[in-house]
mmCIF file of C-alpha atoms in Angstrom:
data_model
loop_
_atom_site.group_PDB
_atom_site.id
_atom_site.type_symbol
_atom_site.label_atom_id
_atom_site.label_comp_id
_atom_site.label_asym_id
_atom_site.label_seq_id
_atom_site.Cartn_x
_atom_site.Cartn_y
_atom_site.Cartn_z
ATOM 1 C CA MET K 1 -18.151 -9.825 -13.036
ATOM 2 C CA THR K 2 -18.460 -8.333 -16.717
ATOM 3 C CA LEU K 3 -16.301 -5.494 -17.586
ATOM 4 C CA VAL K 4 -18.058 -2.188 -18.905
ATOM 5 C CA GLU K 5 -16.806 -0.641 -21.272
ATOM 6 C CA ASN K 6 -13.036 1.521 -19.893
ATOM 7 C CA ALA K 7 -16.092 5.061 -20.902
ATOM 8 C CA CYS K 8 -18.949 6.403 -18.610
ATOM 9 C CA TYR K 9 -20.212 9.535 -17.028
ATOM 10 C CA ILE K 10 -20.486 9.867 -13.101
ATOM 11 C CA THR K 11 -22.661 12.939 -12.517
ATOM 12 C CA GLY K 12 -24.219 13.751 -8.940
ATOM 13 C CA ALA K 13 -21.320 13.542 -6.641
ATOM 14 C CA GLU K 14 -18.650 15.385 -5.073
ATOM 15 C CA VAL K 15 -15.837 14.873 -6.454
ATOM 16 C CA LEU K 16 -12.521 15.657 -4.688
ATOM 17 C CA THR K 17 -10.595 17.092 -6.808
ATOM 18 C CA ARG K 18 -7.374 19.582 -6.367
ATOM 19 C CA GLY K 19 -7.643 19.849 -2.792
ATOM 20 C CA ARG K 20 -11.291 20.673 -2.794
ATOM 21 C CA LEU K 21 -15.104 18.809 -2.365
ATOM 22 C CA ALA K 22 -16.871 19.750 -6.059
ATOM 23 C CA ARG K 23 -20.073 19.122 -7.495
ATOM 24 C CA LEU K 24 -18.481 18.285 -10.618
ATOM 25 C CA ASP K 25 -19.289 15.523 -13.158
ATOM 26 C CA ILE K 26 -16.677 13.506 -14.766
ATOM 27 C CA THR K 27 -16.064 11.878 -18.248
ATOM 28 C CA VAL K 28 -14.172 8.591 -18.197
ATOM 29 C CA GLU K 29 -13.074 7.723 -22.405
ATOM 30 C CA ASP K 30 -10.192 5.318 -22.843
ATOM 31 C CA GLY K 31 -9.454 5.012 -19.085
ATOM 32 C CA ARG K 32 -9.185 8.581 -18.391
ATOM 33 C CA VAL K 33 -10.726 11.339 -16.872
ATOM 34 C CA VAL K 34 -11.367 13.949 -19.576
ATOM 35 C CA ARG K 35 -13.860 16.243 -18.313
ATOM 36 C CA LEU K 36 -15.031 17.144 -15.647
ATOM 37 C CA SER K 37 -17.586 20.059 -15.608
ATOM 38 C CA SER K 38 -20.674 21.593 -13.917
ATOM 39 C CA ALA K 39 -22.753 21.578 -16.624
ATOM 40 C CA HIS K 40 -24.538 18.325 -17.135
ATOM 41 C CA ASP K 41 -23.756 17.583 -20.146
ATOM 42 C CA ASN K 42 -23.196 13.903 -21.354
ATOM 43 C CA PRO K 43 -21.010 14.955 -24.175
ATOM 44 C CA GLY K 44 -20.810 11.932 -25.641
ATOM 45 C CA ALA K 45 -23.114 9.909 -24.318
ATOM 46 C CA LEU K 46 -21.799 7.657 -22.407
ATOM 47 C CA PRO K 47 -22.646 5.594 -20.089
ATOM 48 C CA VAL K 48 -24.110 7.312 -17.135
ATOM 49 C CA ILE K 49 -23.946 6.142 -13.808
ATOM 50 C CA ASP K 50 -25.502 7.931 -10.976
ATOM 51 C CA ALA K 51 -23.205 8.426 -8.041
ATOM 52 C CA ALA K 52 -26.442 11.233 -6.286
ATOM 53 C CA GLY K 53 -25.165 11.199 -2.827
ATOM 54 C CA LEU K 54 -21.646 9.969 -3.118
ATOM 55 C CA ARG K 55 -18.290 11.145 -2.891
ATOM 56 C CA VAL K 56 -15.774 9.837 -5.619
ATOM 57 C CA LEU K 57 -12.266 10.152 -4.209
ATOM 58 C CA PRO K 58 -8.833 8.981 -6.105
ATOM 59 C CA GLY K 59 -8.454 4.992 -5.436
ATOM 60 C CA PHE K 60 -6.834 3.733 -3.137
ATOM 61 C CA ILE K 61 -3.209 2.362 -3.881
ATOM 62 C CA ASP K 62 -2.156 -0.306 -1.219
ATOM 63 C CA VAL K 63 1.960 -0.581 -0.869
ATOM 64 C CA HIS K 64 2.211 -2.927 1.548
ATOM 65 C CA THR K 65 0.287 -6.405 1.943
ATOM 66 C CA HIS K 66 0.664 -9.954 2.625
ATOM 67 C CA GLY K 67 -2.847 -10.736 1.113
ATOM 68 C CA ALA K 68 -6.782 -10.909 2.009
ATOM 69 C CA ALA K 69 -9.893 -13.641 1.515
ATOM 70 C CA GLY K 70 -7.601 -16.575 2.211
ATOM 71 C CA VAL K 71 -5.362 -16.110 0.036
ATOM 72 C CA ASP K 72 -1.153 -15.677 1.069
ATOM 73 C CA VAL K 73 1.036 -13.873 -1.276
ATOM 74 C CA ASN K 74 3.570 -16.226 -0.789
ATOM 75 C CA ALA K 75 1.991 -19.206 -1.345
ATOM 76 C CA ALA K 76 -0.585 -17.450 -4.416
ATOM 77 C CA ASP K 77 -0.399 -18.521 -7.953
ATOM 78 C CA VAL K 78 -2.027 -16.164 -10.723
ATOM 79 C CA GLU K 79 -5.481 -16.503 -10.150
ATOM 80 C CA GLY K 80 -5.264 -16.230 -6.599
ATOM 81 C CA LEU K 81 -3.389 -13.442 -7.205
ATOM 82 C CA ARG K 82 -6.673 -11.741 -8.503
ATOM 83 C CA LYS K 83 -8.870 -13.086 -5.408
ATOM 84 C CA ILE K 84 -7.013 -10.858 -3.393
ATOM 85 C CA GLY K 85 -6.673 -7.718 -5.876
ATOM 86 C CA ARG K 86 -11.407 -8.653 -6.749
ATOM 87 C CA PHE K 87 -11.310 -8.503 -2.524
ATOM 88 C CA PHE K 88 -9.675 -4.926 -2.338
ATOM 89 C CA ALA K 89 -11.458 -3.457 -5.289
ATOM 90 C CA SER K 90 -14.292 -4.541 -2.815
ATOM 91 C CA GLN K 91 -12.500 -1.833 -0.208
ATOM 92 C CA GLY K 92 -12.261 0.562 -2.179
ATOM 93 C CA VAL K 93 -8.399 0.018 -3.699
ATOM 94 C CA THR K 94 -7.439 0.444 -7.291
ATOM 95 C CA GLY K 95 -4.027 -0.634 -7.394
ATOM 96 C CA TRP K 96 -2.043 -2.823 -4.796
ATOM 97 C CA LEU K 97 1.480 -3.760 -4.558
ATOM 98 C CA CYS K 98 2.272 -7.470 -3.733
ATOM 99 C CA SER K 99 4.753 -8.274 -0.461
ATOM 100 C CA ILE K 100 6.660 -11.181 -0.862
ATOM 101 C CA LEU K 101 7.125 -12.148 3.225
ATOM 102 C CA THR K 102 11.391 -13.290 3.158
ATOM 103 C CA ASP K 103 11.107 -16.492 2.031
ATOM 104 C CA THR K 104 14.184 -18.961 0.348
ATOM 105 C CA PRO K 105 15.176 -18.020 -3.769
ATOM 106 C CA GLU K 106 12.776 -20.818 -5.066
ATOM 107 C CA GLN K 107 9.450 -19.535 -3.667
ATOM 108 C CA THR K 108 10.669 -15.489 -3.599
ATOM 109 C CA LEU K 109 11.275 -16.347 -7.597
ATOM 110 C CA TRP K 110 8.253 -18.504 -8.356
ATOM 111 C CA CYS K 111 5.975 -15.526 -6.661
ATOM 112 C CA ILE K 112 7.384 -13.373 -8.754
ATOM 113 C CA GLU K 113 6.956 -14.842 -11.806
ATOM 114 C CA GLN K 114 2.714 -15.100 -10.690
ATOM 115 C CA ALA K 115 2.741 -11.979 -10.375
ATOM 116 C CA ARG K 116 4.234 -10.981 -13.375
ATOM 117 C CA GLN K 117 2.082 -12.546 -14.925
ATOM 118 C CA VAL K 118 -0.984 -10.662 -13.743
ATOM 119 C CA ILE K 119 1.001 -7.627 -13.596
ATOM 120 C CA GLU K 120 1.074 -8.102 -17.424
ATOM 121 C CA GLY K 121 -2.032 -10.087 -18.134
ATOM 122 C CA GLY K 122 -3.955 -6.683 -18.211
ATOM 123 C CA PRO K 123 -7.415 -5.043 -16.461
ATOM 124 C CA TYR K 124 -9.228 -7.620 -14.886
ATOM 125 C CA ASP K 125 -12.350 -7.232 -12.904
ATOM 126 C CA GLY K 126 -10.240 -6.305 -9.643
ATOM 127 C CA ALA K 127 -7.607 -3.729 -8.158
ATOM 128 C CA ALA K 128 -4.853 -3.479 -10.700
ATOM 129 C CA LEU K 129 -1.345 -5.017 -9.877
ATOM 130 C CA LEU K 130 1.286 -2.714 -10.257
ATOM 131 C CA GLY K 131 4.352 -4.397 -8.933
ATOM 132 C CA ILE K 132 6.026 -6.357 -6.232
ATOM 133 C CA HIS K 133 7.297 -5.269 -2.527
ATOM 134 C CA LEU K 134 9.630 -7.400 -1.324
ATOM 135 C CA GLU K 135 10.493 -7.327 1.958
ATOM 136 C CA GLY K 136 13.583 -8.312 3.128
ATOM 137 C CA PRO K 137 15.887 -10.490 2.893
ATOM 138 C CA CYS K 138 18.090 -7.883 4.195
ATOM 139 C CA LEU K 139 16.202 -7.610 7.850
ATOM 140 C CA SER K 140 17.231 -6.911 11.085
ATOM 141 C CA SER K 141 17.211 -10.597 13.011
ATOM 142 C CA GLU K 142 16.307 -9.031 16.305
ATOM 143 C CA TYR K 143 13.253 -7.126 14.662
ATOM 144 C CA LYS K 144 12.494 -9.526 12.807
ATOM 145 C CA GLY K 145 9.050 -9.471 13.419
ATOM 146 C CA ALA K 146 7.089 -12.838 11.261
ATOM 147 C CA MET K 147 10.450 -12.913 8.886
ATOM 148 C CA PRO K 148 11.980 -15.929 9.444
ATOM 149 C CA GLU K 149 15.081 -15.638 10.489
ATOM 150 C CA HIS K 150 16.792 -18.323 9.244
ATOM 151 C CA LEU K 151 15.883 -16.455 6.313
ATOM 152 C CA LEU K 152 17.030 -13.180 7.192
ATOM 153 C CA MET K 153 20.099 -12.472 5.084
ATOM 154 C CA HIS K 154 23.157 -11.279 6.975
ATOM 155 C CA GLU K 155 25.297 -8.919 4.056
ATOM 156 C CA ALA K 156 23.196 -6.751 1.256
ATOM 157 C CA SER K 157 23.329 -8.665 -2.265
ATOM 158 C CA PRO K 158 23.206 -6.909 -5.077
ATOM 159 C CA ASP K 159 23.531 -9.625 -7.226
ATOM 160 C CA LEU K 160 20.477 -11.144 -5.917
ATOM 161 C CA PHE K 161 18.034 -8.455 -6.464
ATOM 162 C CA ALA K 162 19.364 -8.485 -9.870
ATOM 163 C CA ARG K 163 18.394 -11.815 -10.508
ATOM 164 C CA TYR K 164 14.560 -11.384 -9.141
ATOM 165 C CA GLN K 165 14.366 -8.004 -10.905
ATOM 166 C CA GLU K 166 15.729 -9.499 -13.917
ATOM 167 C CA ALA K 167 13.048 -12.489 -13.068
ATOM 168 C CA ALA K 168 10.278 -9.717 -12.688
ATOM 169 C CA GLY K 169 10.722 -7.888 -16.038
ATOM 170 C CA GLY K 170 11.069 -4.906 -14.415
ATOM 171 C CA HIS K 171 8.549 -5.156 -11.942
ATOM 172 C CA VAL K 172 10.237 -5.081 -7.883
ATOM 173 C CA LEU K 173 9.345 -1.683 -7.340
ATOM 174 C CA TYR K 174 9.280 -1.473 -3.454
ATOM 175 C CA THR K 175 11.274 -3.700 -1.328
ATOM 176 C CA THR K 176 12.292 -3.355 3.043
ATOM 177 C CA LEU K 177 15.870 -3.325 4.665
ATOM 178 C CA ALA K 178 17.072 -2.277 7.580
ATOM 179 C CA PRO K 179 20.517 0.468 7.895
ATOM 180 C CA GLU K 180 22.328 -2.448 9.871
ATOM 181 C CA VAL K 181 22.806 -4.835 8.004
ATOM 182 C CA PRO K 182 26.715 -4.969 6.212
ATOM 183 C CA GLY K 183 26.324 -2.769 2.693
ATOM 184 C CA VAL K 184 23.051 -1.654 2.640
ATOM 185 C CA PRO K 185 23.718 2.283 2.554
ATOM 186 C CA ASP K 186 26.329 1.128 -0.437
ATOM 187 C CA LEU K 187 23.109 -0.838 -1.922
ATOM 188 C CA ILE K 188 19.951 1.928 -1.558
ATOM 189 C CA PRO K 189 21.800 3.616 -4.437
ATOM 190 C CA GLU K 190 22.209 0.154 -6.705
ATOM 191 C CA LEU K 191 18.233 -0.584 -6.435
ATOM 192 C CA ALA K 192 17.525 2.984 -7.901
ATOM 193 C CA LYS K 193 19.653 1.778 -10.336
ATOM 194 C CA MET K 194 17.279 -1.081 -10.793
ATOM 195 C CA GLY K 195 14.103 1.187 -10.856
ATOM 196 C CA ILE K 196 13.529 0.142 -6.424
ATOM 197 C CA THR K 197 12.548 2.024 -4.440
ATOM 198 C CA ALA K 198 13.772 1.730 -0.554
ATOM 199 C CA ALA K 199 12.883 2.004 2.727
ATOM 200 C CA ILE K 200 14.443 1.228 5.572
ATOM 201 C CA GLY K 201 12.754 -0.709 8.627
ATOM 202 C CA HIS K 202 12.793 -3.892 11.136
ATOM 203 C CA SER K 203 15.150 -2.373 11.948
ATOM 204 C CA GLY K 204 17.651 -1.652 15.018
ATOM 205 C CA ALA K 205 19.398 0.596 13.577
ATOM 206 C CA GLY K 206 20.840 4.331 14.781
ATOM 207 C CA TYR K 207 20.214 7.312 13.902
ATOM 208 C CA ASP K 208 23.682 7.914 12.098
ATOM 209 C CA LEU K 209 23.341 5.027 10.115
ATOM 210 C CA SER K 210 20.142 5.936 8.857
ATOM 211 C CA MET K 211 20.478 8.882 8.284
ATOM 212 C CA ARG K 212 23.103 8.059 6.170
ATOM 213 C CA CYS K 213 20.081 6.250 4.200
ATOM 214 C CA VAL K 214 18.196 9.030 3.407
ATOM 215 C CA GLU K 215 21.337 10.448 2.529
ATOM 216 C CA ALA K 216 22.088 6.845 -0.004
ATOM 217 C CA GLY K 217 17.945 7.611 -1.345
ATOM 218 C CA ALA K 218 15.898 6.374 0.595
ATOM 219 C CA LYS K 219 12.551 7.003 0.571
ATOM 220 C CA ALA K 220 10.146 5.483 2.991
ATOM 221 C CA ALA K 221 10.243 3.835 6.434
ATOM 222 C CA THR K 222 8.344 0.102 6.803
ATOM 223 C CA HIS K 223 5.878 0.388 8.747
ATOM 224 C CA VAL K 224 7.033 3.164 11.560
ATOM 225 C CA GLY K 225 7.053 2.546 15.096
ATOM 226 C CA ASN K 226 6.148 -1.442 13.901
ATOM 227 C CA ALA K 227 9.852 -3.766 14.029
ATOM 228 C CA MET K 228 11.152 -0.967 14.709
ATOM 229 C CA ARG K 229 14.267 1.105 17.265
ATOM 230 C CA LEU K 230 11.841 3.768 19.269
ATOM 231 C CA PHE K 231 12.559 7.031 19.998
ATOM 232 C CA HIS K 232 15.407 8.294 23.007
ATOM 233 C CA GLN K 233 16.668 11.095 23.717
ATOM 234 C CA HIS K 234 20.143 10.951 23.016
ATOM 235 C CA ASP K 235 19.947 9.083 19.763
ATOM 236 C CA PRO K 236 15.941 8.888 17.813
ATOM 237 C CA ALA K 237 17.651 5.547 16.198
ATOM 238 C CA ILE K 238 15.007 5.176 13.006
ATOM 239 C CA PHE K 239 11.927 5.719 14.480
ATOM 240 C CA GLY K 240 13.472 9.685 14.515
ATOM 241 C CA VAL K 241 14.392 9.791 11.417
ATOM 242 C CA ALA K 242 11.576 8.718 10.479
ATOM 243 C CA LEU K 243 9.375 11.702 11.383
ATOM 244 C CA GLU K 244 12.335 14.093 10.994
ATOM 245 C CA THR K 245 13.029 13.241 6.997
ATOM 246 C CA ASP K 246 11.023 14.058 4.532
ATOM 247 C CA LEU K 247 10.523 9.985 4.358
ATOM 248 C CA TYR K 248 7.067 8.489 4.015
ATOM 249 C CA CYS K 249 5.739 7.091 6.755
ATOM 250 C CA GLU K 250 4.354 3.962 6.718
ATOM 251 C CA THR K 251 1.263 4.257 8.280
ATOM 252 C CA ILE K 252 -0.820 1.106 10.418
ATOM 253 C CA ALA K 253 -4.020 2.872 11.055
ATOM 254 C CA ASP K 254 -5.890 -0.386 12.723
ATOM 255 C CA GLY K 255 -5.603 1.185 15.941
ATOM 256 C CA ARG K 256 -3.552 -2.261 17.179
ATOM 257 C CA HIS K 257 -0.414 -1.376 15.983
ATOM 258 C CA LEU K 258 -0.760 2.616 16.517
ATOM 259 C CA HIS K 259 -1.816 4.272 19.231
ATOM 260 C CA PRO K 260 -4.229 7.131 17.559
ATOM 261 C CA GLY K 261 -2.100 10.020 19.474
ATOM 262 C CA THR K 262 0.748 7.929 17.916
ATOM 263 C CA VAL K 263 -1.242 8.737 14.474
ATOM 264 C CA ARG K 264 -1.565 12.460 15.236
ATOM 265 C CA LEU K 265 1.807 12.484 16.129
ATOM 266 C CA TYR K 266 2.312 11.407 12.290
ATOM 267 C CA ALA K 267 0.306 12.807 10.646
ATOM 268 C CA LYS K 268 1.447 16.496 13.098
ATOM 269 C CA ALA K 269 5.366 16.010 12.682
ATOM 270 C CA LYS K 270 5.135 14.757 9.105
ATOM 271 C CA GLY K 271 2.260 16.297 7.475
ATOM 272 C CA TRP K 272 -1.082 14.252 5.705
ATOM 273 C CA ASP K 273 1.840 15.102 2.297
ATOM 274 C CA ARG K 274 3.880 12.660 4.132
ATOM 275 C CA VAL K 275 1.827 10.038 5.425
ATOM 276 C CA LEU K 276 1.249 6.772 3.700
ATOM 277 C CA ALA K 277 -1.799 4.255 4.625
ATOM 278 C CA ILE K 278 -0.349 0.978 4.440
ATOM 279 C CA THR K 279 -2.707 -2.517 5.313
ATOM 280 C CA ASP K 280 0.102 -5.097 5.790
ATOM 281 C CA SER K 281 -2.671 -6.856 5.506
ATOM 282 C CA ILE K 282 -2.924 -10.593 5.493
ATOM 283 C CA MET K 283 -5.117 -13.416 4.385
ATOM 284 C CA ALA K 284 -7.661 -13.250 6.839
ATOM 285 C CA ALA K 285 -8.741 -9.829 6.123
ATOM 286 C CA GLY K 286 -12.089 -10.139 4.742
ATOM 287 C CA LEU K 287 -12.739 -13.191 6.837
ATOM 288 C CA PRO K 288 -13.807 -13.820 10.392
ATOM 289 C CA ASP K 289 -10.555 -14.859 13.112
ATOM 290 C CA GLY K 290 -9.380 -18.493 13.344
ATOM 291 C CA HIS K 291 -6.167 -19.736 12.106
ATOM 292 C CA TYR K 292 -3.580 -19.047 9.058
ATOM 293 C CA LYS K 293 -0.643 -18.967 7.620
ATOM 294 C CA LEU K 294 1.161 -15.642 6.652
ATOM 295 C CA GLY K 295 4.357 -16.647 4.134
ATOM 296 C CA VAL K 296 6.289 -19.811 5.991
ATOM 297 C CA ASN K 297 3.991 -18.765 9.407
ATOM 298 C CA ASP K 298 1.451 -19.722 11.636
ATOM 299 C CA VAL K 299 -0.676 -16.772 12.462
ATOM 300 C CA VAL K 300 -3.824 -17.078 14.825
ATOM 301 C CA VAL K 301 -6.673 -13.336 14.444
ATOM 302 C CA GLU K 302 -8.624 -13.335 17.696
ATOM 303 C CA ASP K 303 -10.681 -10.271 17.117
ATOM 304 C CA GLY K 304 -9.677 -9.507 14.410
ATOM 305 C CA ASP K 305 -5.650 -9.243 15.444
ATOM 306 C CA ALA K 306 -3.145 -11.770 13.670
ATOM 307 C CA LYS K 307 -1.240 -12.913 15.783
ATOM 308 C CA LEU K 308 2.377 -15.632 14.942
ATOM 309 C CA ALA K 309 0.759 -18.515 17.246
ATOM 310 C CA SER K 310 4.241 -19.760 18.081
ATOM 311 C CA ASN K 311 4.712 -16.459 20.728
ATOM 312 C CA GLY K 312 2.333 -13.715 19.925
ATOM 313 C CA VAL K 313 3.858 -11.666 18.203
ATOM 314 C CA ARG K 314 2.074 -9.524 15.294
ATOM 315 C CA ALA K 315 1.530 -10.128 12.460
ATOM 316 C CA GLY K 316 0.313 -8.236 9.830
ATOM 317 C CA SER K 317 -3.326 -7.699 10.548
ATOM 318 C CA THR K 318 -6.760 -7.036 9.293
ATOM 319 C CA LEU K 319 -7.041 -4.357 7.744
ATOM 320 C CA THR K 320 -8.780 -2.676 4.563
ATOM 321 C CA GLN K 321 -8.185 0.661 2.705
ATOM 322 C CA ALA K 322 -11.608 2.182 3.511
ATOM 323 C CA GLN K 323 -11.084 1.258 7.702
ATOM 324 C CA ALA K 324 -7.681 3.099 7.290
ATOM 325 C CA LEU K 325 -8.879 6.104 5.915
ATOM 326 C CA ARG K 326 -12.206 5.836 7.686
ATOM 327 C CA ASN K 327 -9.577 5.505 11.084
ATOM 328 C CA LEU K 328 -7.310 8.218 9.982
ATOM 329 C CA MET K 329 -10.396 11.022 10.177
ATOM 330 C CA LYS K 330 -11.588 8.913 14.307
ATOM 331 C CA PHE K 331 -8.069 9.308 15.540
ATOM 332 C CA THR K 332 -7.043 12.743 14.056
ATOM 333 C CA GLY K 333 -9.990 15.188 13.276
ATOM 334 C CA ALA K 334 -8.474 15.519 9.342
ATOM 335 C CA PRO K 335 -11.696 15.878 6.834
ATOM 336 C CA VAL K 336 -11.688 13.553 4.305
ATOM 337 C CA GLU K 337 -9.745 15.913 1.848
ATOM 338 C CA GLU K 338 -6.644 15.579 3.844
ATOM 339 C CA ALA K 339 -6.769 12.040 5.196
ATOM 340 C CA SER K 340 -7.131 10.306 2.041
ATOM 341 C CA LYS K 341 -4.341 11.726 1.009
ATOM 342 C CA ALA K 342 -2.831 8.728 2.696
ATOM 343 C CA ASN K 343 -4.770 6.290 0.795
ATOM 344 C CA SER K 344 -4.195 7.755 -2.973
ATOM 345 C CA ALA K 345 -1.543 11.166 -3.685
ATOM 346 C CA ASN K 346 0.899 9.952 -1.091
ATOM 347 C CA PRO K 347 1.631 6.207 -2.589
ATOM 348 C CA ALA K 348 1.864 7.594 -5.755
ATOM 349 C CA ALA K 349 3.978 10.560 -5.219
ATOM 350 C CA LEU K 350 6.979 8.096 -3.346
ATOM 351 C CA PHE K 351 6.839 6.030 -6.669
ATOM 352 C CA GLY K 352 5.833 8.205 -9.739
ATOM 353 C CA TRP K 353 2.752 7.823 -10.912
ATOM 354 C CA ALA K 354 2.374 11.274 -11.656
ATOM 355 C CA ASP K 355 -1.343 10.153 -13.074
ATOM 356 C CA ARG K 356 -1.853 8.264 -10.786
ATOM 357 C CA GLY K 357 -3.611 9.332 -6.550
ATOM 358 C CA HIS K 358 -5.634 12.141 -7.478
ATOM 359 C CA ILE K 359 -8.703 13.016 -9.867
ATOM 360 C CA ASP K 360 -8.220 15.803 -13.075
ATOM 361 C CA GLU K 361 -8.417 15.724 -16.863
ATOM 362 C CA GLY K 362 -5.916 13.315 -17.997
ATOM 363 C CA ALA K 363 -5.587 11.126 -14.751
ATOM 364 C CA LEU K 364 -6.542 8.068 -14.931
ATOM 365 C CA ALA K 365 -9.579 6.838 -13.754
ATOM 366 C CA ASP K 366 -9.315 4.953 -10.899
ATOM 367 C CA LEU K 367 -12.078 5.870 -8.501
ATOM 368 C CA VAL K 368 -13.889 4.890 -5.392
ATOM 369 C CA LEU K 369 -17.449 6.396 -5.371
ATOM 370 C CA LEU K 370 -18.103 6.226 -0.798
ATOM 371 C CA ASP K 371 -20.726 6.882 1.015
ATOM 372 C CA GLU K 372 -22.183 9.438 3.261
ATOM 373 C CA ASP K 373 -20.531 6.647 6.144
ATOM 374 C CA TYR K 374 -17.279 6.316 3.887
ATOM 375 C CA GLU K 375 -18.631 2.976 2.503
ATOM 376 C CA VAL K 376 -18.077 1.589 -0.682
ATOM 377 C CA ALA K 377 -20.488 1.974 -2.664
ATOM 378 C CA ARG K 378 -18.118 1.567 -6.549
ATOM 379 C CA THR K 379 -14.346 1.519 -7.933
ATOM 380 C CA ILE K 380 -13.908 2.173 -11.277
ATOM 381 C CA VAL K 381 -10.099 0.822 -12.282
ATOM 382 C CA GLY K 382 -8.891 2.911 -15.640
ATOM 383 C CA GLY K 383 -12.669 3.455 -16.901
ATOM 384 C CA ARG K 384 -13.912 -0.020 -15.593
ATOM 385 C CA THR K 385 -16.216 -0.800 -13.220
ATOM 386 C CA VAL K 386 -14.780 -3.443 -11.398
ATOM 387 C CA TYR K 387 -16.564 -3.689 -7.799
ATOM 388 C CA THR K 388 -20.270 -2.732 -7.409
ATOM 389 C CA ARG K 389 -22.339 -2.921 -3.285
#
């Protein structure tokens, strides 16, 4: 696809801005929203996008995903990462973090270099790669999920993360840590100094240790309810801490990882400002059932459900952000004004991206246009149309 100019005039749609839907026209110049107006005038004679019958939402941001469209992040070169981003654009995603599964230091560094080239390479015809998520290696063996146990670290190493961050040019933004791994609570503030936001997960930690990590600066909990010790009345554990505190709760709303009632619990306990829609998708997203990879693991997908070939443990998902939004609305009954915060405003807030995740004058023109069934009709990244149905 040939990129259009990063300026346009979007007319005829209902626009989600400041928590409500309103019939407004959007003027985009130099990749940013410069005007929201009901006057129906095109001040700069800009290219017109007729969005009659559509709703314009802030573009979706996926901060935890391992791949899609036949490409696994741990094996993805520059073009592979862009292929993932093109598929994501078709699902309303305007920005994403590539999640590197626990791997050897050598392979992790190779993955980081590929991601760095895409991040620093500028706009292309897909969702913008905004940074890197390291899922591990400081994770619990007992709650490792699809993580290769022989590659897990049993003591936190600030030096390793510093090495990764230096190689990334500062683009490692997020990591998942198990509180019980020795050194993790003390590592969290050191990571913050490196520009890395910590999430807790893949863990059997109890309440006190998990709370210590929150007090140390952890900001999120990784796929809450999955690969973690669950609530007990005598020790609410990491699960209880995720629901009690202001942690952002990563939520896989595919109907498999979490019962719809559990999703309703999260929304009620946390409020819509702290639920974080992630896909945790693997290379099978967007493709039929079959045999796939997740890092070093062999995965079998049956009826859209991804599981390790070796033991049947669930291994990521085939969920998309667009389907996650539809499911969140279906599971909870929440209107799009509320539910879509999980896909856009909340991930932006987690990383302090003040100009993403909302539609307002001065914000980046990262937009998704949805039809009445909340299917994606067009995706715009930085004012450039990167997908049309």
